[in-house]
Tab-separated table of N, CA and C in Angstrom:
chain	number	residue	atom	x	y	z
A	665	UNK	N	1.496	-0.166	25.412
A	665	UNK	CA	0.922	-0.065	26.728
A	665	UNK	C	1.615	1.056	27.499
A	666	UNK	N	0.871	1.849	28.190
A	666	UNK	CA	1.359	3.033	28.878
A	666	UNK	C	1.738	2.715	30.328
A	667	UNK	N	2.710	3.437	30.841
A	667	UNK	CA	3.122	3.279	32.233
A	667	UNK	C	1.993	3.730	33.162
A	668	UNK	N	1.811	3.069	34.299
A	668	UNK	CA	0.725	3.449	35.219
A	668	UNK	C	0.997	4.753	35.966
A	669	UNK	N	2.229	5.263	35.907
A	669	UNK	CA	2.565	6.485	36.631
A	669	UNK	C	2.799	7.628	35.651
A	670	UNK	N	2.156	8.743	35.912
A	670	UNK	CA	2.290	9.916	35.037
A	670	UNK	C	3.506	10.766	35.380
A	671	UNK	N	4.038	10.606	36.593
A	671	UNK	CA	5.147	11.458	37.007
A	671	UNK	C	6.180	10.664	37.796
A	672	UNK	N	7.324	11.274	37.981
A	672	UNK	CA	8.389	10.707	38.789
A	672	UNK	C	7.891	10.500	40.215
A	673	UNK	N	7.179	11.499	40.745
A	673	UNK	CA	6.683	11.446	42.125
A	673	UNK	C	5.725	10.273	42.336
A	674	UNK	N	4.879	9.990	41.368
A	674	UNK	CA	3.935	8.873	41.492
A	674	UNK	C	4.673	7.530	41.515
A	675	UNK	N	5.676	7.381	40.675
A	675	UNK	CA	6.460	6.147	40.656
A	675	UNK	C	7.214	5.983	41.969
A	676	UNK	N	7.809	7.059	42.471
A	676	UNK	CA	8.545	7.011	43.733
A	676	UNK	C	7.609	6.720	44.903
A	677	UNK	N	6.413	7.276	44.868
A	677	UNK	CA	5.427	7.034	45.925
A	677	UNK	C	5.024	5.551	45.968
A	678	UNK	N	4.802	4.961	44.807
A	678	UNK	CA	4.470	3.528	44.750
A	678	UNK	C	5.643	2.697	45.246
A	679	UNK	N	6.851	3.070	44.864
A	679	UNK	CA	8.055	2.355	45.292
A	679	UNK	C	8.218	2.420	46.816
A	680	UNK	N	7.922	3.569	47.397
A	680	UNK	CA	8.065	3.746	48.850
A	680	UNK	C	7.106	2.868	49.653
A	681	UNK	N	6.046	2.385	49.040
A	681	UNK	CA	5.087	1.504	49.729
A	681	UNK	C	5.606	0.071	49.855
A	682	UNK	N	6.681	-0.230	49.156
A	682	UNK	CA	7.273	-1.574	49.221
A	682	UNK	C	8.120	-1.666	50.491
A	683	UNK	N	7.842	-2.676	51.315
A	683	UNK	CA	8.564	-2.859	52.573
A	683	UNK	C	9.284	-4.219	52.525
A	684	UNK	N	10.634	-4.193	52.552
A	684	UNK	CA	11.375	-5.452	52.536
A	684	UNK	C	10.959	-6.377	53.686
A	685	UNK	N	10.888	-7.664	53.376
A	685	UNK	CA	10.501	-8.743	54.282
A	685	UNK	C	9.023	-8.722	54.650
A	686	UNK	N	8.245	-7.803	54.060
A	686	UNK	CA	6.808	-7.777	54.294
A	686	UNK	C	6.013	-7.839	52.996
A	687	UNK	N	6.406	-7.049	52.008
A	687	UNK	CA	5.664	-6.966	50.753
A	687	UNK	C	5.828	-8.258	49.959
A	688	UNK	N	4.707	-8.771	49.452
A	688	UNK	CA	4.717	-10.006	48.660
A	688	UNK	C	4.663	-9.694	47.172
A	689	UNK	N	4.902	-10.716	46.368
A	689	UNK	CA	4.823	-10.575	44.909
A	689	UNK	C	3.415	-10.140	44.485
A	690	UNK	N	2.377	-10.668	45.133
A	690	UNK	CA	0.998	-10.271	44.821
A	690	UNK	C	0.754	-8.809	45.158
A	691	UNK	N	1.313	-8.337	46.253
A	691	UNK	CA	1.164	-6.923	46.625
A	691	UNK	C	1.905	-6.017	45.644
A	692	UNK	N	3.030	-6.490	45.116
A	692	UNK	CA	3.750	-5.729	44.090
A	692	UNK	C	2.873	-5.518	42.861
A	693	UNK	N	2.124	-6.551	42.517
A	693	UNK	CA	1.229	-6.453	41.367
A	693	UNK	C	0.184	-5.356	41.598
A	694	UNK	N	-0.327	-5.259	42.814
A	694	UNK	CA	-1.294	-4.211	43.147
A	694	UNK	C	-0.693	-2.816	43.088
A	695	UNK	N	0.639	-2.717	43.253
A	695	UNK	CA	1.334	-1.429	43.160
A	695	UNK	C	1.832	-1.157	41.733
A	696	UNK	N	1.442	-2.005	40.784
A	696	UNK	CA	1.814	-1.910	39.355
A	696	UNK	C	3.252	-2.315	39.091
A	697	UNK	N	3.878	-3.049	40.005
A	697	UNK	CA	5.204	-3.593	39.771
A	697	UNK	C	5.047	-5.050	39.344
A	698	UNK	N	4.572	-5.242	38.130
A	698	UNK	CA	4.359	-6.572	37.595
A	698	UNK	C	4.775	-6.586	36.122
A	699	UNK	N	5.656	-7.503	35.736
A	699	UNK	CA	6.098	-7.537	34.336
A	699	UNK	C	4.983	-7.893	33.349
A	700	UNK	N	3.912	-8.527	33.821
A	700	UNK	CA	2.817	-8.857	32.915
A	700	UNK	C	1.885	-7.672	32.690
A	701	UNK	N	1.909	-6.695	33.591
A	701	UNK	CA	1.017	-5.542	33.470
A	701	UNK	C	1.747	-4.239	33.169
A	702	UNK	N	3.043	-4.215	33.366
A	702	UNK	CA	3.810	-2.992	33.156
A	702	UNK	C	4.938	-3.289	32.169
A	703	UNK	N	4.922	-2.652	30.997
A	703	UNK	CA	5.919	-2.962	29.967
A	703	UNK	C	7.327	-2.477	30.303
A	704	UNK	N	7.478	-1.681	31.346
A	704	UNK	CA	8.782	-1.136	31.709
A	704	UNK	C	9.530	-1.988	32.730
A	705	UNK	N	8.998	-3.169	33.031
A	705	UNK	CA	9.621	-4.018	34.043
A	705	UNK	C	10.245	-5.247	33.391
A	706	UNK	N	11.491	-5.488	33.772
A	706	UNK	CA	12.229	-6.655	33.289
A	706	UNK	C	12.411	-7.628	34.456
A	707	UNK	N	12.233	-8.901	34.196
A	707	UNK	CA	12.470	-9.928	35.205
A	707	UNK	C	13.973	-10.189	35.257
A	708	UNK	N	14.523	-10.212	36.464
A	708	UNK	CA	15.947	-10.390	36.673
A	708	UNK	C	16.171	-11.704	37.425
A	709	UNK	N	17.056	-12.550	36.929
A	709	UNK	CA	17.350	-13.833	37.581
A	709	UNK	C	18.437	-13.647	38.644
A	710	UNK	N	18.657	-14.682	39.420
A	710	UNK	CA	19.699	-14.604	40.451
A	710	UNK	C	21.075	-14.460	39.810
A	711	UNK	N	21.272	-15.007	38.621
A	711	UNK	CA	22.549	-14.850	37.922
A	711	UNK	C	22.772	-13.392	37.526
A	712	UNK	N	21.706	-12.722	37.080
A	712	UNK	CA	21.799	-11.292	36.765
A	712	UNK	C	22.147	-10.495	38.019
A	713	UNK	N	21.543	-10.876	39.137
A	713	UNK	CA	21.801	-10.175	40.397
A	713	UNK	C	23.257	-10.363	40.834
A	714	UNK	N	23.786	-11.556	40.659
A	714	UNK	CA	25.194	-11.788	40.997
A	714	UNK	C	26.087	-10.887	40.149
A	715	UNK	N	25.798	-10.803	38.854
A	715	UNK	CA	26.599	-9.945	37.962
A	715	UNK	C	26.486	-8.469	38.343
A	716	UNK	N	25.342	-8.045	38.825
A	716	UNK	CA	25.152	-6.635	39.191
A	716	UNK	C	25.807	-6.288	40.522
A	717	UNK	N	25.692	-7.174	41.490
A	717	UNK	CA	26.200	-6.868	42.820
A	717	UNK	C	27.637	-7.331	43.043
A	718	UNK	N	28.112	-8.272	42.240
A	718	UNK	CA	29.481	-8.756	42.361
A	718	UNK	C	30.115	-8.829	40.970
A	719	UNK	N	30.338	-7.665	40.338
A	719	UNK	CA	30.830	-7.661	38.954
A	719	UNK	C	32.259	-8.184	38.795
A	720	UNK	N	33.033	-8.221	39.873
A	720	UNK	CA	34.389	-8.770	39.789
A	720	UNK	C	34.694	-9.533	41.070
A	721	UNK	N	35.815	-10.224	41.064
A	721	UNK	CA	36.182	-11.038	42.232
A	721	UNK	C	36.562	-10.185	43.439
A	722	UNK	N	36.770	-8.890	43.242
A	722	UNK	CA	37.113	-8.020	44.368
A	722	UNK	C	35.898	-7.739	45.263
A	723	UNK	N	34.686	-7.995	44.756
A	723	UNK	CA	33.479	-7.838	45.557
A	723	UNK	C	33.198	-9.162	46.259
A	724	UNK	N	33.034	-9.091	47.562
A	724	UNK	CA	32.779	-10.307	48.332
A	724	UNK	C	31.317	-10.363	48.751
A	725	UNK	N	30.792	-11.565	48.824
A	725	UNK	CA	29.399	-11.781	49.211
A	725	UNK	C	29.108	-11.172	50.589
A	726	UNK	N	30.085	-11.215	51.475
A	726	UNK	CA	29.916	-10.693	52.831
A	726	UNK	C	29.708	-9.177	52.853
A	727	UNK	N	30.141	-8.493	51.809
A	727	UNK	CA	30.014	-7.037	51.740
A	727	UNK	C	28.639	-6.581	51.240
A	728	UNK	N	27.846	-7.510	50.741
A	728	UNK	CA	26.536	-7.177	50.183
A	728	UNK	C	25.505	-7.006	51.293
A	729	UNK	N	24.417	-6.260	51.023
A	729	UNK	CA	23.333	-6.166	52.006
A	729	UNK	C	22.793	-7.558	52.347
A	730	UNK	N	22.290	-7.715	53.572
A	730	UNK	CA	21.837	-9.028	54.070
A	730	UNK	C	20.785	-9.657	53.152
A	731	UNK	N	19.841	-8.864	52.650
A	731	UNK	CA	18.795	-9.399	51.781
A	731	UNK	C	19.351	-9.988	50.502
A	732	UNK	N	20.364	-9.350	49.941
A	732	UNK	CA	20.998	-9.846	48.711
A	732	UNK	C	21.794	-11.120	49.012
A	733	UNK	N	22.534	-11.131	50.110
A	733	UNK	CA	23.303	-12.325	50.488
A	733	UNK	C	22.376	-13.536	50.631
A	734	UNK	N	21.300	-13.336	51.364
A	734	UNK	CA	20.345	-14.411	51.620
A	734	UNK	C	19.709	-14.896	50.321
A	735	UNK	N	19.377	-13.981	49.473
A	735	UNK	CA	18.718	-14.320	48.207
A	735	UNK	C	19.658	-15.112	47.291
A	736	UNK	N	20.862	-14.613	47.118
A	736	UNK	CA	21.821	-15.265	46.227
A	736	UNK	C	22.170	-16.667	46.728
A	737	UNK	N	22.182	-16.853	48.045
A	737	UNK	CA	22.500	-18.160	48.614
A	737	UNK	C	21.451	-19.218	48.267
A	738	UNK	N	20.243	-18.774	47.907
A	738	UNK	CA	19.160	-19.711	47.588
A	738	UNK	C	18.855	-19.778	46.091
A	739	UNK	N	19.797	-19.426	45.265
A	739	UNK	CA	19.757	-19.525	43.800
A	739	UNK	C	18.374	-19.408	43.161
A	740	UNK	N	17.738	-20.511	42.876
A	740	UNK	CA	16.491	-20.511	42.108
A	740	UNK	C	15.319	-19.857	42.826
A	741	UNK	N	15.416	-19.647	44.115
A	741	UNK	CA	14.343	-18.975	44.857
A	741	UNK	C	14.508	-17.462	44.815
A	742	UNK	N	15.563	-17.005	44.161
A	742	UNK	CA	15.909	-15.582	44.114
A	742	UNK	C	15.648	-15.022	42.712
A	743	UNK	N	14.953	-13.902	42.668
A	743	UNK	CA	14.713	-13.219	41.392
A	743	UNK	C	14.454	-11.747	41.700
A	744	UNK	N	14.177	-10.997	40.678
A	744	UNK	CA	13.919	-9.577	40.897
A	744	UNK	C	13.206	-8.945	39.735
A	745	UNK	N	12.809	-7.693	39.952
A	745	UNK	CA	12.201	-6.864	38.916
A	745	UNK	C	13.033	-5.602	38.799
A	746	UNK	N	13.294	-5.215	37.560
A	746	UNK	CA	13.935	-3.930	37.319
A	746	UNK	C	12.981	-3.059	36.515
A	747	UNK	N	12.687	-1.908	37.064
A	747	UNK	CA	11.793	-0.946	36.413
A	747	UNK	C	12.628	0.179	35.839
A	748	UNK	N	12.364	0.534	34.587
A	748	UNK	CA	13.038	1.673	33.936
A	748	UNK	C	11.991	2.525	33.253
A	749	UNK	N	11.843	3.744	33.741
A	749	UNK	CA	10.918	4.692	33.114
A	749	UNK	C	11.728	5.899	32.672
A	750	UNK	N	11.576	6.271	31.421
A	750	UNK	CA	12.233	7.455	30.891
A	750	UNK	C	11.215	8.192	30.029
A	751	UNK	N	10.613	9.207	30.572
A	751	UNK	CA	9.605	9.987	29.851
A	751	UNK	C	10.261	11.210	29.228
A	752	UNK	N	9.992	11.439	27.956
A	752	UNK	CA	10.564	12.580	27.250
A	752	UNK	C	9.441	13.354	26.588
A	753	UNK	N	9.409	14.647	26.852
A	753	UNK	CA	8.437	15.546	26.221
A	753	UNK	C	9.248	16.588	25.454
A	754	UNK	N	8.996	16.704	24.159
A	754	UNK	CA	9.746	17.628	23.318
A	754	UNK	C	8.845	18.755	22.835
A	755	UNK	N	9.344	19.969	22.972
A	755	UNK	CA	8.624	21.144	22.485
A	755	UNK	C	9.525	21.896	21.520
A	756	UNK	N	8.973	22.237	20.374
A	756	UNK	CA	9.708	23.062	19.420
A	756	UNK	C	9.316	24.512	19.660
A	757	UNK	N	10.270	25.407	19.495
A	757	UNK	CA	9.958	26.816	19.633
A	757	UNK	C	10.801	27.607	18.638
A	758	UNK	N	10.429	28.832	18.412
A	758	UNK	CA	11.122	29.660	17.444
A	758	UNK	C	10.266	29.864	16.200
A	759	UNK	N	10.899	30.220	15.104
A	759	UNK	CA	10.229	30.518	13.845
A	759	UNK	C	9.751	29.215	13.188
A	760	UNK	N	8.451	29.078	13.005
A	760	UNK	CA	7.862	27.864	12.437
A	760	UNK	C	8.332	27.644	10.999
A	761	UNK	N	8.412	28.706	10.209
A	761	UNK	CA	8.832	28.598	8.812
A	761	UNK	C	10.267	28.061	8.715
A	762	UNK	N	11.178	28.644	9.521
A	762	UNK	CA	12.575	28.192	9.494
A	762	UNK	C	12.708	26.762	10.012
A	763	UNK	N	11.880	26.403	10.982
A	763	UNK	CA	11.879	25.045	11.517
A	763	UNK	C	11.366	24.062	10.469
A	764	UNK	N	10.291	24.402	9.808
A	764	UNK	CA	9.676	23.544	8.806
A	764	UNK	C	10.645	23.213	7.673
A	765	UNK	N	11.427	24.197	7.260
A	765	UNK	CA	12.379	23.990	6.166
A	765	UNK	C	13.784	23.640	6.664
A	766	UNK	N	13.879	23.274	7.929
A	766	UNK	CA	15.120	22.794	8.530
A	766	UNK	C	16.269	23.794	8.418
A	767	UNK	N	15.962	25.074	8.514
A	767	UNK	CA	17.004	26.099	8.510
A	767	UNK	C	17.478	26.328	9.944
A	768	UNK	N	16.521	26.550	10.852
A	768	UNK	CA	16.830	26.698	12.277
A	768	UNK	C	15.808	25.899	13.060
A	769	UNK	N	16.282	25.021	13.919
A	769	UNK	CA	15.375	24.217	14.735
A	769	UNK	C	15.804	24.339	16.191
A	770	UNK	N	14.863	24.773	17.011
A	770	UNK	CA	15.118	24.909	18.441
A	770	UNK	C	14.192	23.946	19.176
A	771	UNK	N	14.785	23.135	20.056
A	771	UNK	CA	14.019	22.147	20.809
A	771	UNK	C	14.265	22.295	22.303
A	772	UNK	N	13.220	22.052	23.065
A	772	UNK	CA	13.315	21.985	24.523
A	772	UNK	C	12.780	20.623	24.931
A	773	UNK	N	13.642	19.812	25.544
A	773	UNK	CA	13.229	18.489	26.006
A	773	UNK	C	13.160	18.490	27.527
A	774	UNK	N	12.025	18.031	28.016
A	774	UNK	CA	11.840	17.860	29.446
A	774	UNK	C	11.655	16.367	29.657
A	775	UNK	N	12.476	15.793	30.522
A	775	UNK	CA	12.352	14.349	30.730
A	775	UNK	C	12.501	14.001	32.202
A	776	UNK	N	12.100	12.774	32.512
A	776	UNK	CA	12.202	12.221	33.850
A	776	UNK	C	12.726	10.804	33.716
A	777	UNK	N	13.548	10.405	34.673
A	777	UNK	CA	14.101	9.061	34.640
A	777	UNK	C	13.954	8.447	36.030
A	778	UNK	N	13.363	7.253	36.078
A	778	UNK	CA	13.203	6.530	37.342
A	778	UNK	C	13.605	5.080	37.113
A	779	UNK	N	14.515	4.593	37.947
A	779	UNK	CA	14.986	3.219	37.859
A	779	UNK	C	14.843	2.584	39.240
A	780	UNK	N	14.272	1.404	39.295
A	780	UNK	CA	14.108	0.702	40.575
A	780	UNK	C	14.481	-0.762	40.402
A	781	UNK	N	15.121	-1.300	41.425
A	781	UNK	CA	15.444	-2.719	41.460
A	781	UNK	C	14.813	-3.301	42.716
A	782	UNK	N	14.003	-4.332	42.526
A	782	UNK	CA	13.315	-5.002	43.623
A	782	UNK	C	13.754	-6.458	43.601
A	783	UNK	N	14.327	-6.932	44.703
A	783	UNK	CA	14.842	-8.303	44.784
A	783	UNK	C	13.920	-9.113	45.694
A	784	UNK	N	13.579	-10.319	45.235
A	784	UNK	CA	12.659	-11.187	45.982
A	784	UNK	C	13.272	-12.564	46.211
A	785	UNK	N	13.006	-13.088	47.390
A	785	UNK	CA	13.322	-14.479	47.697
A	785	UNK	C	11.988	-15.157	47.913
A	786	UNK	N	11.754	-16.229	47.171
A	786	UNK	CA	10.437	-16.860	47.117
A	786	UNK	C	9.436	-15.805	46.659
A	787	UNK	N	8.498	-15.438	47.441
A	787	UNK	CA	7.498	-14.447	47.037
A	787	UNK	C	7.523	-13.191	47.887
A	788	UNK	N	8.628	-12.953	48.602
A	788	UNK	CA	8.725	-11.765	49.450
A	788	UNK	C	9.893	-10.887	49.018
A	789	UNK	N	9.667	-9.588	49.068
A	789	UNK	CA	10.726	-8.624	48.766
A	789	UNK	C	11.750	-8.673	49.891
A	790	UNK	N	13.034	-8.769	49.527
A	790	UNK	CA	14.099	-8.776	50.535
A	790	UNK	C	15.025	-7.569	50.396
A	791	UNK	N	14.936	-6.866	49.264
A	791	UNK	CA	15.811	-5.713	49.046
A	791	UNK	C	15.201	-4.841	47.963
A	792	UNK	N	15.406	-3.523	48.095
A	792	UNK	CA	14.961	-2.595	47.060
A	792	UNK	C	15.907	-1.411	47.033
A	793	UNK	N	16.058	-0.840	45.854
A	793	UNK	CA	16.894	0.344	45.678
A	793	UNK	C	16.403	1.097	44.443
A	794	UNK	N	16.547	2.417	44.448
A	794	UNK	CA	16.102	3.215	43.308
A	794	UNK	C	17.143	4.278	42.989
A	795	UNK	N	17.036	4.815	41.782
A	795	UNK	CA	17.829	5.968	41.355
A	795	UNK	C	17.039	6.696	40.281
A	796	UNK	N	17.500	7.859	39.919
A	796	UNK	CA	16.816	8.575	38.853
A	796	UNK	C	16.989	10.071	38.943
A	797	UNK	N	16.290	10.762	38.071
A	797	UNK	CA	16.300	12.222	38.015
A	797	UNK	C	14.862	12.696	37.860
A	798	UNK	N	14.370	13.478	38.818
A	798	UNK	CA	12.981	13.935	38.738
A	798	UNK	C	12.706	14.866	37.550
A	799	UNK	N	13.706	15.638	37.135
A	799	UNK	CA	13.487	16.561	36.019
A	799	UNK	C	14.810	16.831	35.310
A	800	UNK	N	14.787	16.632	34.002
A	800	UNK	CA	15.950	16.895	33.167
A	800	UNK	C	15.516	17.904	32.105
A	801	UNK	N	16.228	19.030	32.010
A	801	UNK	CA	15.955	20.035	30.987
A	801	UNK	C	17.099	20.049	29.984
A	802	UNK	N	16.767	19.926	28.707
A	802	UNK	CA	17.769	19.979	27.650
A	802	UNK	C	17.284	20.921	26.557
A	803	UNK	N	18.185	21.751	26.082
A	803	UNK	CA	17.882	22.632	24.967
A	803	UNK	C	18.828	22.281	23.831
A	804	UNK	N	18.310	22.255	22.616
A	804	UNK	CA	19.178	22.025	21.470
A	804	UNK	C	18.841	23.041	20.379
A	805	UNK	N	19.863	23.394	19.648
A	805	UNK	CA	19.733	24.373	18.581
A	805	UNK	C	20.488	23.844	17.382
A	806	UNK	N	19.787	23.667	16.273
A	806	UNK	CA	20.388	23.138	15.059
A	806	UNK	C	20.234	24.175	13.961
A	807	UNK	N	21.327	24.523	13.326
A	807	UNK	CA	21.287	25.551	12.277
A	807	UNK	C	21.857	24.983	10.983
A	808	UNK	N	21.059	25.025	9.927
A	808	UNK	CA	21.469	24.607	8.585
A	808	UNK	C	21.191	25.774	7.640
A	809	UNK	N	22.185	26.604	7.319
A	809	UNK	CA	21.943	27.797	6.487
A	809	UNK	C	21.310	27.491	5.133
A	810	UNK	N	21.582	26.316	4.570
A	810	UNK	CA	21.015	25.972	3.268
A	810	UNK	C	19.695	25.212	3.397
A	811	UNK	N	19.259	25.000	4.639
A	811	UNK	CA	17.977	24.331	4.866
A	811	UNK	C	17.942	22.941	4.289
A	812	UNK	N	16.881	22.607	3.531
A	812	UNK	CA	16.750	21.250	2.993
A	812	UNK	C	17.820	20.910	1.956
A	813	UNK	N	18.444	21.920	1.336
A	813	UNK	CA	19.487	21.661	0.330
A	813	UNK	C	20.784	21.176	0.962
A	814	UNK	N	20.987	21.508	2.227
A	814	UNK	CA	22.222	21.120	2.902
A	814	UNK	C	22.325	19.609	3.038
A	815	UNK	N	21.227	18.923	3.156
A	815	UNK	CA	21.236	17.470	3.290
A	815	UNK	C	21.154	16.761	1.940
A	816	UNK	N	21.005	17.506	0.859
A	816	UNK	CA	20.842	16.876	-0.453
A	816	UNK	C	22.120	16.210	-0.949
A	817	UNK	N	23.272	16.551	-0.388
A	817	UNK	CA	24.524	15.921	-0.804
A	817	UNK	C	24.476	14.410	-0.592
A	818	UNK	N	23.825	13.986	0.462
A	818	UNK	CA	23.766	12.553	0.748
A	818	UNK	C	22.799	11.829	-0.189
A	819	UNK	N	21.945	12.558	-0.877
A	819	UNK	CA	20.994	11.945	-1.792
A	819	UNK	C	21.618	11.640	-3.146
A	820	UNK	N	22.699	12.360	-3.502
A	820	UNK	CA	23.354	12.192	-4.797
A	820	UNK	C	24.525	11.235	-4.626
A	821	UNK	N	24.538	10.176	-5.425
A	821	UNK	CA	25.661	9.243	-5.368
A	821	UNK	C	26.669	9.601	-6.442
A	822	UNK	N	27.938	9.598	-6.079
A	822	UNK	CA	28.963	9.967	-7.065
A	822	UNK	C	29.036	8.916	-8.189
A	823	UNK	N	29.320	9.418	-9.379
A	823	UNK	CA	29.415	8.546	-10.546
A	823	UNK	C	30.852	8.091	-10.683
A	824	UNK	N	31.048	6.842	-10.935
A	824	UNK	CA	32.377	6.275	-11.112
A	824	UNK	C	32.872	6.673	-12.502
A	825	UNK	N	33.970	7.462	-12.577
A	825	UNK	CA	34.466	7.935	-13.895
A	825	UNK	C	34.938	6.808	-14.808
A	826	UNK	N	35.262	5.664	-14.283
A	826	UNK	CA	35.731	4.547	-15.115
A	826	UNK	C	34.594	3.954	-15.962
A	827	UNK	N	33.340	4.339	-15.662
A	827	UNK	CA	32.213	3.836	-16.433
A	827	UNK	C	32.090	4.532	-17.792
A	828	UNK	N	32.779	5.657	-17.981
A	828	UNK	CA	32.667	6.408	-19.238
A	828	UNK	C	33.808	6.161	-20.164
């Protein structure tokens, strides 16, 4: 199943429509933030939220945002959705013959990463936060002077001399 957003901007735009203390779980579904309709969404329990917001005893409940404090205080009425989108587009460039025979391979990867956490108490959003990178450019260059023969060493298993 494919993500409903084609770009980082589309995902961020949908996220920006979520208003804490106003947006309901049903409205989230209309914005494609539903674990049953979007394969990139994980359901998060209140225990997961405690581990994320208070990973050690040095973090105090009083230091957390009000929506998180209120949610955690009501245990089973508290849950959340975590969205993770990581789109990767790979383009090969350079000499096709050398690439085909694994002598020289040049790759350009363009990717986007969007992560959102939406916390709900009962059926209303009480907190939201996002992070990500709108555009990631990576270039890689792999050179194997012997081409396909360079990897053939792993195909041959050494013979135990004690067998002779």
